[in-house]
CSV table of N, CA and C in Angstrom, one decimal:
chain,number,residue,atom,x,y,z
A,1,MET,N,65.6,239.0,110.4
A,1,MET,CA,66.3,238.0,109.6
A,1,MET,C,67.8,238.1,109.8
A,2,ALA,N,68.2,239.2,110.4
A,2,ALA,CA,69.6,239.3,110.6
A,2,ALA,C,70.2,238.3,111.6
A,3,ARG,N,69.3,237.7,112.4
A,3,ARG,CA,69.7,236.7,113.4
A,3,ARG,C,69.8,235.3,112.8
A,4,VAL,N,69.4,235.2,111.5
A,4,VAL,CA,69.4,233.9,110.8
A,4,VAL,C,70.8,233.8,110.2
A,5,VAL,N,71.5,232.8,110.5
A,5,VAL,CA,72.9,232.5,110.0
A,5,VAL,C,72.7,232.0,108.5
A,6,SER,N,73.0,232.9,107.6
A,6,SER,CA,72.8,232.5,106.2
A,6,SER,C,73.8,233.3,105.4
A,7,GLY,N,74.0,232.9,104.2
A,7,GLY,CA,74.9,233.6,103.3
A,7,GLY,C,75.0,233.0,101.9
A,8,PRO,N,75.6,233.7,101.0
A,8,PRO,CA,75.7,233.1,99.7
A,8,PRO,C,76.7,232.0,99.6
A,9,VAL,N,76.5,231.1,98.7
A,9,VAL,CA,77.4,230.0,98.5
A,9,VAL,C,77.7,229.9,97.0
A,10,THR,N,78.9,229.4,96.6
A,10,THR,CA,79.2,229.2,95.2
A,10,THR,C,79.8,227.8,95.1
A,11,PHE,N,79.3,227.2,94.0
A,11,PHE,CA,79.8,225.8,93.7
A,11,PHE,C,80.4,225.8,92.3
A,12,ASP,N,81.6,225.4,92.2
A,12,ASP,CA,82.3,225.3,91.0
A,12,ASP,C,82.7,223.8,90.7
A,13,ALA,N,82.4,223.3,89.5
A,13,ALA,CA,82.8,222.0,89.1
A,13,ALA,C,82.4,220.9,90.1
A,14,VAL,N,81.2,221.0,90.6
A,14,VAL,CA,80.7,220.0,91.6
A,14,VAL,C,79.9,219.0,90.8
A,15,PRO,N,80.2,217.7,90.9
A,15,PRO,CA,79.4,216.7,90.2
A,15,PRO,C,78.0,216.7,90.8
A,16,ALA,N,77.0,216.5,90.0
A,16,ALA,CA,75.7,216.5,90.4
A,16,ALA,C,74.9,215.6,89.4
A,17,SER,N,73.8,215.1,89.9
A,17,SER,CA,72.9,214.3,89.0
A,17,SER,C,71.5,214.7,89.4
A,18,ALA,N,70.6,214.7,88.4
A,18,ALA,CA,69.2,215.0,88.6
A,18,ALA,C,68.6,213.9,89.5
A,19,ILE,N,67.7,214.4,90.4
A,19,ILE,CA,67.0,213.4,91.3
A,19,ILE,C,65.5,213.3,90.9
A,20,GLY,N,65.1,214.0,89.9
A,20,GLY,CA,63.7,214.0,89.5
A,20,GLY,C,63.5,214.6,88.1
A,21,ALA,N,62.4,214.4,87.6
A,21,ALA,CA,62.0,214.9,86.3
A,21,ALA,C,61.8,216.4,86.4
A,22,PRO,N,61.9,217.1,85.2
A,22,PRO,CA,61.6,218.5,85.3
A,22,PRO,C,60.2,218.8,85.8
A,23,GLY,N,60.1,219.8,86.7
A,23,GLY,CA,58.8,220.1,87.3
A,23,GLY,C,58.4,219.2,88.4
A,24,GLN,N,59.1,218.2,88.7
A,24,GLN,CA,58.7,217.2,89.7
A,24,GLN,C,58.7,217.9,91.1
A,25,TYR,N,59.7,218.8,91.4
A,25,TYR,CA,59.7,219.4,92.7
A,25,TYR,C,58.5,220.2,93.0
A,26,LEU,N,58.0,220.9,92.0
A,26,LEU,CA,56.7,221.7,92.3
A,26,LEU,C,55.5,220.8,92.3
A,27,ALA,N,55.6,219.7,91.6
A,27,ALA,CA,54.4,218.8,91.5
A,27,ALA,C,54.3,217.7,92.6
A,28,ARG,N,55.4,217.7,93.5
A,28,ARG,CA,55.4,216.7,94.5
A,28,ARG,C,54.3,216.9,95.5
A,29,PRO,N,53.7,215.8,96.1
A,29,PRO,CA,52.7,216.0,97.1
A,29,PRO,C,53.1,216.9,98.3
A,30,GLY,N,52.2,217.8,98.6
A,30,GLY,CA,52.5,218.7,99.7
A,30,GLY,C,53.2,219.9,99.4
A,31,PHE,N,53.8,220.1,98.2
A,31,PHE,CA,54.6,221.3,98.0
A,31,PHE,C,53.7,222.5,98.1
A,32,TRP,N,52.6,222.6,97.5
A,32,TRP,CA,51.7,223.8,97.6
A,32,TRP,C,51.1,224.0,99.0
A,33,HIS,N,50.9,222.9,99.7
A,33,HIS,CA,50.4,223.0,101.0
A,33,HIS,C,51.4,223.7,101.9
A,34,GLY,N,52.7,223.5,101.7
A,34,GLY,CA,53.7,224.2,102.4
A,34,GLY,C,53.7,225.7,102.1
A,35,GLY,N,53.3,226.1,100.9
A,35,GLY,CA,53.2,227.5,100.6
A,35,GLY,C,52.1,228.2,101.4
A,36,ALA,N,51.1,227.4,101.8
A,36,ALA,CA,50.0,227.9,102.7
A,36,ALA,C,50.6,228.1,104.1
A,37,GLY,N,51.5,227.2,104.5
A,37,GLY,CA,52.1,227.3,105.8
A,37,GLY,C,52.9,228.6,105.9
A,38,ILE,N,53.6,229.0,104.8
A,38,ILE,CA,54.4,230.2,104.8
A,38,ILE,C,53.5,231.4,105.0
A,39,ALA,N,52.3,231.4,104.3
A,39,ALA,CA,51.4,232.5,104.4
A,39,ALA,C,50.9,232.6,105.9
A,40,ALA,N,50.7,231.4,106.5
A,40,ALA,CA,50.3,231.4,107.9
A,40,ALA,C,51.4,232.1,108.8
A,41,CYS,N,52.6,231.9,108.5
A,41,CYS,CA,53.7,232.6,109.2
A,41,CYS,C,53.7,234.1,109.0
A,42,TRP,N,53.5,234.5,107.7
A,42,TRP,CA,53.3,235.9,107.4
A,42,TRP,C,52.2,236.5,108.2
A,43,PHE,N,51.1,235.8,108.3
A,43,PHE,CA,49.9,236.2,109.0
A,43,PHE,C,50.2,236.4,110.5
A,44,GLY,N,50.9,235.4,111.1
A,44,GLY,CA,51.2,235.5,112.5
A,44,GLY,C,52.1,236.7,112.8
A,45,ALA,N,53.1,237.0,111.9
A,45,ALA,CA,53.9,238.1,112.1
A,45,ALA,C,53.1,239.4,112.0
A,46,ALA,N,52.2,239.5,111.0
A,46,ALA,CA,51.4,240.7,110.8
A,46,ALA,C,50.5,240.9,112.0
A,47,VAL,N,50.0,239.9,112.6
A,47,VAL,CA,49.1,240.0,113.8
A,47,VAL,C,50.0,240.6,114.9
A,48,ALA,N,51.2,240.1,115.1
A,48,ALA,CA,52.1,240.6,116.2
A,48,ALA,C,52.4,242.1,115.9
A,49,VAL,N,52.6,242.5,114.7
A,49,VAL,CA,52.8,243.9,114.4
A,49,VAL,C,51.6,244.7,114.7
A,50,ALA,N,50.4,244.2,114.3
A,50,ALA,CA,49.2,244.9,114.5
A,50,ALA,C,48.9,245.1,116.0
A,51,GLU,N,49.2,244.1,116.7
A,51,GLU,CA,49.0,244.1,118.2
A,51,GLU,C,49.7,245.3,118.8
A,52,ARG,N,50.8,245.7,118.3
A,52,ARG,CA,51.5,246.9,118.8
A,52,ARG,C,50.6,248.1,118.8
A,53,LEU,N,49.8,248.2,117.7
A,53,LEU,CA,48.9,249.3,117.6
A,53,LEU,C,47.6,249.1,118.4
A,54,ARG,N,47.1,247.9,118.4
A,54,ARG,CA,45.9,247.6,119.1
A,54,ARG,C,46.0,247.9,120.6
A,55,ALA,N,47.2,247.6,121.1
A,55,ALA,CA,47.4,247.8,122.6
A,55,ALA,C,47.9,249.2,122.9
A,56,HIS,N,48.1,250.0,122.0
A,56,HIS,CA,48.6,251.4,122.2
A,56,HIS,C,47.5,252.3,122.9
A,57,PRO,N,47.9,253.0,123.9
A,57,PRO,CA,46.9,253.9,124.6
A,57,PRO,C,46.4,255.0,123.7
A,58,LYS,N,47.1,255.4,122.7
A,58,LYS,CA,46.6,256.5,121.9
A,58,LYS,C,45.3,256.2,121.1
A,59,LEU,N,44.9,254.9,121.0
A,59,LEU,CA,43.7,254.6,120.3
A,59,LEU,C,42.5,255.2,120.9
A,60,GLN,N,42.5,255.4,122.2
A,60,GLN,CA,41.3,256.0,122.9
A,60,GLN,C,41.1,257.5,122.5
A,61,ARG,N,42.2,258.2,122.1
A,61,ARG,CA,42.1,259.6,121.8
A,61,ARG,C,42.4,260.0,120.4
A,62,ASP,N,42.8,259.0,119.6
A,62,ASP,CA,43.3,259.4,118.2
A,62,ASP,C,42.4,258.6,117.2
A,63,ALA,N,41.5,259.3,116.6
A,63,ALA,CA,40.6,258.7,115.6
A,63,ALA,C,41.4,258.2,114.4
A,64,HIS,N,42.5,258.9,114.0
A,64,HIS,CA,43.3,258.5,112.9
A,64,HIS,C,43.9,257.1,113.2
A,65,ALA,N,44.5,256.9,114.4
A,65,ALA,CA,45.1,255.6,114.7
A,65,ALA,C,44.0,254.5,114.8
A,66,ALA,N,42.8,254.9,115.3
A,66,ALA,CA,41.7,253.9,115.4
A,66,ALA,C,41.3,253.5,114.0
A,67,MET,N,41.2,254.5,113.1
A,67,MET,CA,40.9,254.2,111.7
A,67,MET,C,41.8,253.2,111.0
A,68,HIS,N,43.1,253.4,111.3
A,68,HIS,CA,44.1,252.4,110.7
A,68,HIS,C,43.9,251.0,111.3
A,69,LEU,N,43.6,251.0,112.6
A,69,LEU,CA,43.4,249.7,113.3
A,69,LEU,C,42.1,249.0,112.7
A,70,GLY,N,41.1,249.8,112.4
A,70,GLY,CA,39.9,249.3,111.8
A,70,GLY,C,40.2,248.7,110.4
A,71,ALA,N,41.0,249.4,109.6
A,71,ALA,CA,41.4,248.9,108.3
A,71,ALA,C,42.2,247.6,108.4
A,72,ILE,N,43.1,247.6,109.4
A,72,ILE,CA,43.9,246.4,109.7
A,72,ILE,C,43.0,245.2,110.0
A,73,ASP,N,42.0,245.5,110.8
A,73,ASP,CA,41.1,244.4,111.2
A,73,ASP,C,40.4,243.8,110.0
A,74,GLN,N,40.0,244.6,109.1
A,74,GLN,CA,39.4,244.1,107.8
A,74,GLN,C,40.3,243.2,107.1
A,75,GLN,N,41.6,243.6,107.0
A,75,GLN,CA,42.6,242.8,106.2
A,75,GLN,C,42.9,241.5,107.0
A,76,LEU,N,43.1,241.6,108.3
A,76,LEU,CA,43.5,240.4,109.0
A,76,LEU,C,42.3,239.4,109.2
A,77,GLY,N,41.1,240.0,109.3
A,77,GLY,CA,39.9,239.1,109.4
A,77,GLY,C,39.7,238.3,108.1
A,78,ALA,N,39.9,239.0,107.0
A,78,ALA,CA,39.7,238.3,105.7
A,78,ALA,C,40.9,237.3,105.5
A,79,ALA,N,42.1,237.6,105.9
A,79,ALA,CA,43.2,236.7,105.8
A,79,ALA,C,43.0,235.5,106.7
A,80,ARG,N,42.5,235.7,107.9
A,80,ARG,CA,42.2,234.6,108.8
A,80,ARG,C,41.2,233.7,108.2
A,81,ALA,N,40.1,234.2,107.6
A,81,ALA,CA,39.1,233.4,107.0
A,81,ALA,C,39.6,232.6,105.8
A,82,LEU,N,40.5,233.2,105.0
A,82,LEU,CA,41.1,232.5,103.9
A,82,LEU,C,42.0,231.3,104.4
A,83,LEU,N,42.7,231.6,105.4
A,83,LEU,CA,43.6,230.6,106.0
A,83,LEU,C,42.8,229.4,106.5
A,84,ARG,N,41.7,229.7,107.3
A,84,ARG,CA,40.9,228.6,107.8
A,84,ARG,C,40.2,227.8,106.7
A,85,GLU,N,39.7,228.5,105.7
A,85,GLU,CA,39.0,227.9,104.6
A,85,GLU,C,40.0,226.9,103.8
A,86,LEU,N,41.2,227.4,103.6
A,86,LEU,CA,42.2,226.6,102.8
A,86,LEU,C,42.6,225.4,103.7
A,87,ALA,N,42.8,225.7,105.0
A,87,ALA,CA,43.3,224.6,105.9
A,87,ALA,C,42.2,223.5,105.9
A,88,ALA,N,40.9,223.8,105.9
A,88,ALA,CA,39.9,222.8,105.9
A,88,ALA,C,39.9,222.1,104.6
A,89,ALA,N,40.1,222.8,103.5
A,89,ALA,CA,40.1,222.2,102.1
A,89,ALA,C,41.3,221.2,102.0
A,90,ILE,N,42.4,221.6,102.5
A,90,ILE,CA,43.6,220.7,102.5
A,90,ILE,C,43.4,219.5,103.3
A,91,ASP,N,42.8,219.7,104.5
A,91,ASP,CA,42.5,218.5,105.4
A,91,ASP,C,41.5,217.6,104.7
A,92,ALA,N,40.5,218.1,104.0
A,92,ALA,CA,39.5,217.3,103.4
A,92,ALA,C,40.0,216.6,102.2
A,93,ALA,N,41.0,217.2,101.5
A,93,ALA,CA,41.5,216.6,100.2
A,93,ALA,C,43.0,216.8,100.1
A,94,PRO,N,43.7,216.1,101.0
A,94,PRO,CA,45.2,216.3,101.0
A,94,PRO,C,45.9,215.8,99.7
A,95,GLU,N,45.2,215.0,98.9
A,95,GLU,CA,45.8,214.5,97.7
A,95,GLU,C,45.8,215.6,96.6
A,96,HIS,N,45.0,216.6,96.7
A,96,HIS,CA,45.0,217.7,95.8
A,96,HIS,C,46.0,218.8,96.1
A,97,ASP,N,46.6,219.4,95.1
A,97,ASP,CA,47.6,220.4,95.4
A,97,ASP,C,47.0,221.8,95.9
A,98,HIS,N,45.8,222.1,95.6
A,98,HIS,CA,45.1,223.3,96.0
A,98,HIS,C,45.9,224.6,95.5
A,99,ARG,N,46.6,224.4,94.4
A,99,ARG,CA,47.6,225.5,94.0
A,99,ARG,C,46.9,226.8,93.8
A,100,HIS,N,45.8,226.9,93.1
A,100,HIS,CA,45.1,228.2,92.9
A,100,HIS,C,44.8,228.8,94.2
A,101,ALA,N,44.2,228.1,95.2
A,101,ALA,CA,43.8,228.6,96.5
A,101,ALA,C,45.0,229.0,97.3
A,102,VAL,N,46.1,228.3,97.2
A,102,VAL,CA,47.4,228.7,97.9
A,102,VAL,C,47.9,230.0,97.3
A,103,VAL,N,48.0,230.1,96.0
A,103,VAL,CA,48.5,231.3,95.4
A,103,VAL,C,47.7,232.5,95.7
A,104,ARG,N,46.3,232.3,95.7
A,104,ARG,CA,45.4,233.4,96.1
A,104,ARG,C,45.7,233.8,97.6
A,105,LEU,N,45.8,232.8,98.5
A,105,LEU,CA,46.0,233.0,99.9
A,105,LEU,C,47.3,233.8,100.1
A,106,ARG,N,48.4,233.3,99.5
A,106,ARG,CA,49.7,233.9,99.7
A,106,ARG,C,49.7,235.4,99.2
A,107,SER,N,49.0,235.6,98.0
A,107,SER,CA,48.9,236.9,97.5
A,107,SER,C,48.2,237.8,98.4
A,108,PHE,N,47.1,237.4,98.9
A,108,PHE,CA,46.3,238.2,99.8
A,108,PHE,C,47.0,238.5,101.1
A,109,VAL,N,47.6,237.5,101.7
A,109,VAL,CA,48.3,237.7,103.0
A,109,VAL,C,49.5,238.6,102.8
A,110,GLU,N,50.2,238.4,101.7
A,110,GLU,CA,51.3,239.3,101.4
A,110,GLU,C,50.8,240.8,101.4
A,111,ARG,N,49.7,241.1,100.7
A,111,ARG,CA,49.2,242.4,100.6
A,111,ARG,C,48.7,242.9,102.0
A,112,ALA,N,48.1,242.0,102.8
A,112,ALA,CA,47.6,242.3,104.1
A,112,ALA,C,48.8,242.7,105.0
A,113,ALA,N,49.8,241.9,105.0
A,113,ALA,CA,51.0,242.1,105.8
A,113,ALA,C,51.7,243.4,105.5
A,114,SER,N,51.8,243.7,104.2
A,114,SER,CA,52.4,245.0,103.8
A,114,SER,C,51.5,246.1,104.2
A,115,ASP,N,50.2,246.0,104.2
A,115,ASP,CA,49.3,247.0,104.6
A,115,ASP,C,49.4,247.2,106.1
A,116,VAL,N,49.5,246.1,106.9
A,116,VAL,CA,49.7,246.2,108.3
A,116,VAL,C,51.0,247.0,108.7
A,117,LEU,N,52.1,246.7,108.0
A,117,LEU,CA,53.3,247.4,108.3
A,117,LEU,C,53.1,248.9,108.0
A,118,ASP,N,52.5,249.2,106.9
A,118,ASP,CA,52.3,250.6,106.5
A,118,ASP,C,51.4,251.3,107.5
A,119,ARG,N,50.3,250.7,107.8
A,119,ARG,CA,49.3,251.4,108.7
A,119,ARG,C,49.8,251.5,110.1
A,120,VAL,N,50.4,250.5,110.7
A,120,VAL,CA,51.0,250.6,112.0
A,120,VAL,C,52.0,251.8,112.0
A,121,GLY,N,52.9,251.8,111.0
A,121,GLY,CA,53.8,252.9,110.9
A,121,GLY,C,53.2,254.3,110.8
A,122,ARG,N,52.2,254.4,110.0
A,122,ARG,CA,51.4,255.7,109.9
A,122,ARG,C,50.8,256.1,111.2
A,123,ALA,N,50.2,255.1,111.9
A,123,ALA,CA,49.4,255.4,113.1
A,123,ALA,C,50.3,255.7,114.3
A,124,LEU,N,51.5,255.0,114.4
A,124,LEU,CA,52.3,255.2,115.6
A,124,LEU,C,53.6,256.1,115.3
A,125,GLY,N,53.9,256.3,114.0
A,125,GLY,CA,55.0,257.1,113.7
A,125,GLY,C,56.3,256.3,113.9
A,126,PRO,N,57.5,256.9,113.9
A,126,PRO,CA,58.7,256.2,114.0
A,126,PRO,C,59.1,255.7,115.4
A,127,ALA,N,58.5,256.3,116.4
A,127,ALA,CA,58.9,256.0,117.8
A,127,ALA,C,59.1,254.5,118.1
A,128,PRO,N,58.1,253.7,117.8
A,128,PRO,CA,58.2,252.3,118.2
A,128,PRO,C,59.4,251.6,117.4
A,129,LEU,N,59.6,252.0,116.2
A,129,LEU,CA,60.7,251.4,115.4
A,129,LEU,C,62.1,251.8,116.0
A,130,CYS,N,62.1,252.9,116.7
A,130,CYS,CA,63.4,253.4,117.3
A,130,CYS,C,63.5,253.0,118.8
A,131,SER,N,62.4,252.8,119.5
A,131,SER,CA,62.5,252.5,120.9
A,131,SER,C,62.1,251.1,121.3
A,132,ASP,N,61.6,250.3,120.4
A,132,ASP,CA,61.1,249.0,120.8
A,132,ASP,C,61.8,248.0,119.8
A,133,ARG,N,62.9,247.5,120.3
A,133,ARG,CA,63.8,246.6,119.5
A,133,ARG,C,63.0,245.4,118.9
A,134,GLU,N,62.2,244.8,119.7
A,134,GLU,CA,61.5,243.6,119.3
A,134,GLU,C,60.5,243.9,118.2
A,135,HIS,N,59.8,245.0,118.3
A,135,HIS,CA,58.9,245.5,117.3
A,135,HIS,C,59.6,245.9,116.0
A,136,ALA,N,60.7,246.6,116.1
A,136,ALA,CA,61.5,247.0,115.0
A,136,ALA,C,62.0,245.8,114.2
A,137,LEU,N,62.5,244.8,114.9
A,137,LEU,CA,63.0,243.6,114.3
A,137,LEU,C,61.9,242.8,113.6
A,138,ARG,N,60.8,242.7,114.3
A,138,ARG,CA,59.6,242.0,113.7
A,138,ARG,C,59.2,242.7,112.4
A,139,CYS,N,59.1,244.0,112.4
A,139,CYS,CA,58.7,244.7,111.2
A,139,CYS,C,59.7,244.5,110.1
A,140,ALA,N,61.0,244.6,110.4
A,140,ALA,CA,62.1,244.4,109.4
A,140,ALA,C,62.0,242.9,108.9
A,141,ASP,N,61.8,242.0,109.8
A,141,ASP,CA,61.8,240.6,109.3
A,141,ASP,C,60.6,240.3,108.4
A,142,LEU,N,59.4,240.9,108.8
A,142,LEU,CA,58.2,240.7,108.0
A,142,LEU,C,58.4,241.3,106.6
A,143,ALA,N,58.9,242.5,106.6
A,143,ALA,CA,59.1,243.1,105.3
A,143,ALA,C,60.0,242.3,104.4
A,144,VAL,N,61.0,241.6,104.9
A,144,VAL,CA,61.9,240.7,104.1
A,144,VAL,C,61.2,239.4,103.8
A,145,PHE,N,60.5,238.8,104.8
A,145,PHE,CA,59.9,237.5,104.6
A,145,PHE,C,58.8,237.5,103.5
A,146,VAL,N,58.0,238.6,103.5
A,146,VAL,CA,56.9,238.6,102.4
A,146,VAL,C,57.5,238.8,101.0
A,147,ARG,N,58.8,239.1,100.9
A,147,ARG,CA,59.4,239.1,99.6
A,147,ARG,C,59.5,237.7,99.0
A,148,GLN,N,59.2,236.7,99.7
A,148,GLN,CA,59.1,235.4,99.2
A,148,GLN,C,57.9,235.2,98.2
A,149,SER,N,57.1,236.2,98.3
A,149,SER,CA,55.9,236.2,97.4
A,149,SER,C,56.4,236.5,96.0
A,150,HIS,N,55.7,236.0,95.0
A,150,HIS,CA,56.0,236.2,93.6
A,150,HIS,C,55.2,237.3,93.1
A,151,ALA,N,54.4,238.0,93.9
A,151,ALA,CA,53.6,239.2,93.7
A,151,ALA,C,52.9,239.2,92.3
A,152,GLU,N,53.2,240.1,91.5
A,152,GLU,CA,52.5,240.3,90.2
A,152,GLU,C,52.5,239.1,89.4
A,153,HIS,N,53.6,238.3,89.4
A,153,HIS,CA,53.7,237.1,88.6
A,153,HIS,C,52.6,236.1,89.1
A,154,ASP,N,52.4,236.0,90.4
A,154,ASP,CA,51.4,235.1,90.9
A,154,ASP,C,50.0,235.7,90.5
A,155,TRP,N,49.8,237.0,90.6
A,155,TRP,CA,48.5,237.6,90.2
A,155,TRP,C,48.2,237.2,88.7
A,156,ALA,N,49.2,237.3,87.9
A,156,ALA,CA,49.0,236.9,86.5
A,156,ALA,C,48.6,235.5,86.3
A,157,VAL,N,49.2,234.6,87.1
A,157,VAL,CA,48.8,233.2,87.1
A,157,VAL,C,47.4,233.0,87.5
A,158,LEU,N,47.0,233.7,88.6
A,158,LEU,CA,45.6,233.7,89.0
A,158,LEU,C,44.7,234.1,87.9
A,159,GLY,N,45.0,235.3,87.3
A,159,GLY,CA,44.1,235.8,86.3
A,159,GLY,C,44.0,234.9,85.1
A,160,GLN,N,45.1,234.3,84.7
A,160,GLN,CA,45.0,233.4,83.5
A,160,GLN,C,44.2,232.1,83.9
A,161,ALA,N,44.3,231.6,85.1
A,161,ALA,CA,43.5,230.5,85.5
A,161,ALA,C,42.0,230.8,85.6
A,162,LEU,N,41.7,232.0,86.1
A,162,LEU,CA,40.3,232.5,86.2
A,162,LEU,C,39.7,232.6,84.9
A,163,ALA,N,40.4,233.0,83.9
A,163,ALA,CA,39.9,233.2,82.5
A,163,ALA,C,39.3,232.0,82.0
A,164,GLU,N,39.8,230.8,82.5
A,164,GLU,CA,39.3,229.5,82.0
A,164,GLU,C,38.2,228.9,82.8
A,165,GLN,N,37.8,229.6,83.9
A,165,GLN,CA,36.8,229.1,84.8
A,165,GLN,C,35.4,229.7,84.5
A,166,VAL,N,34.4,229.0,84.9
A,166,VAL,CA,33.0,229.4,84.8
A,166,VAL,C,32.5,229.8,86.2
A,167,GLN,N,32.1,231.0,86.3
A,167,GLN,CA,31.6,231.6,87.6
A,167,GLN,C,32.5,231.2,88.8
A,168,PRO,N,33.7,231.7,88.8
A,168,PRO,CA,34.7,231.3,89.8
A,168,PRO,C,34.3,231.8,91.2
A,169,TRP,N,33.5,232.9,91.3
A,169,TRP,CA,33.2,233.5,92.6
A,169,TRP,C,31.8,233.2,93.1
A,170,ARG,N,31.2,232.2,92.4
A,170,ARG,CA,29.8,231.9,92.8
A,170,ARG,C,29.8,231.3,94.3
A,171,LEU,N,28.8,231.8,95.1
A,171,LEU,CA,28.7,231.3,96.4
A,171,LEU,C,28.1,229.9,96.5
C-alpha cells in the first residue's frame, strides 16, 4: 500500500449539499455487490501469499510446513466456494443486494486471509519477508487491505439477522 499515492485531506468551510437521502449510499443498487468484489481481491492476495508456501521445497521434508499448507487449503477452498456461490447468486438476482451473504463472505475471507498470513509466516519463518521484496510487500498490503473489514461489528450484524431466521443453515 506504500506505493499508493494517498494521504489525509482537510476541508474547512467548503460549501456542500446533500446528493441523496440518509442511507441512500448504502442502499444504492450494486453497493453490496462491490463489497463482494473487495473480498475477491483479498482472496486473490491470500492465494498469492499461500503460493509462496505451496511452491517452497521444504514442504517435501517438513511435516509442520505441510500441515500449515493443508490448513490453508481448507480455508482457501471454503472461501473459493463462498465466492463462487455468491457470484452465481448475484448474477441470478442482480436486483437484490445480497447484503447478508456479502457480509458473511467478507468476514470469512478476512479471517482466511489473516490465517494465511499467519500460517505462511509460521511455516517459512522470517526469511521470505526479509529476502523476497514482492512477497513482503504483498503480505504487508494484504494485512492493511483486510482492515477494511468491519470484523466483530459485521459478525454482530450477522448474528442479529440470523436470530430472526428459521433454519438458516438448512441444505
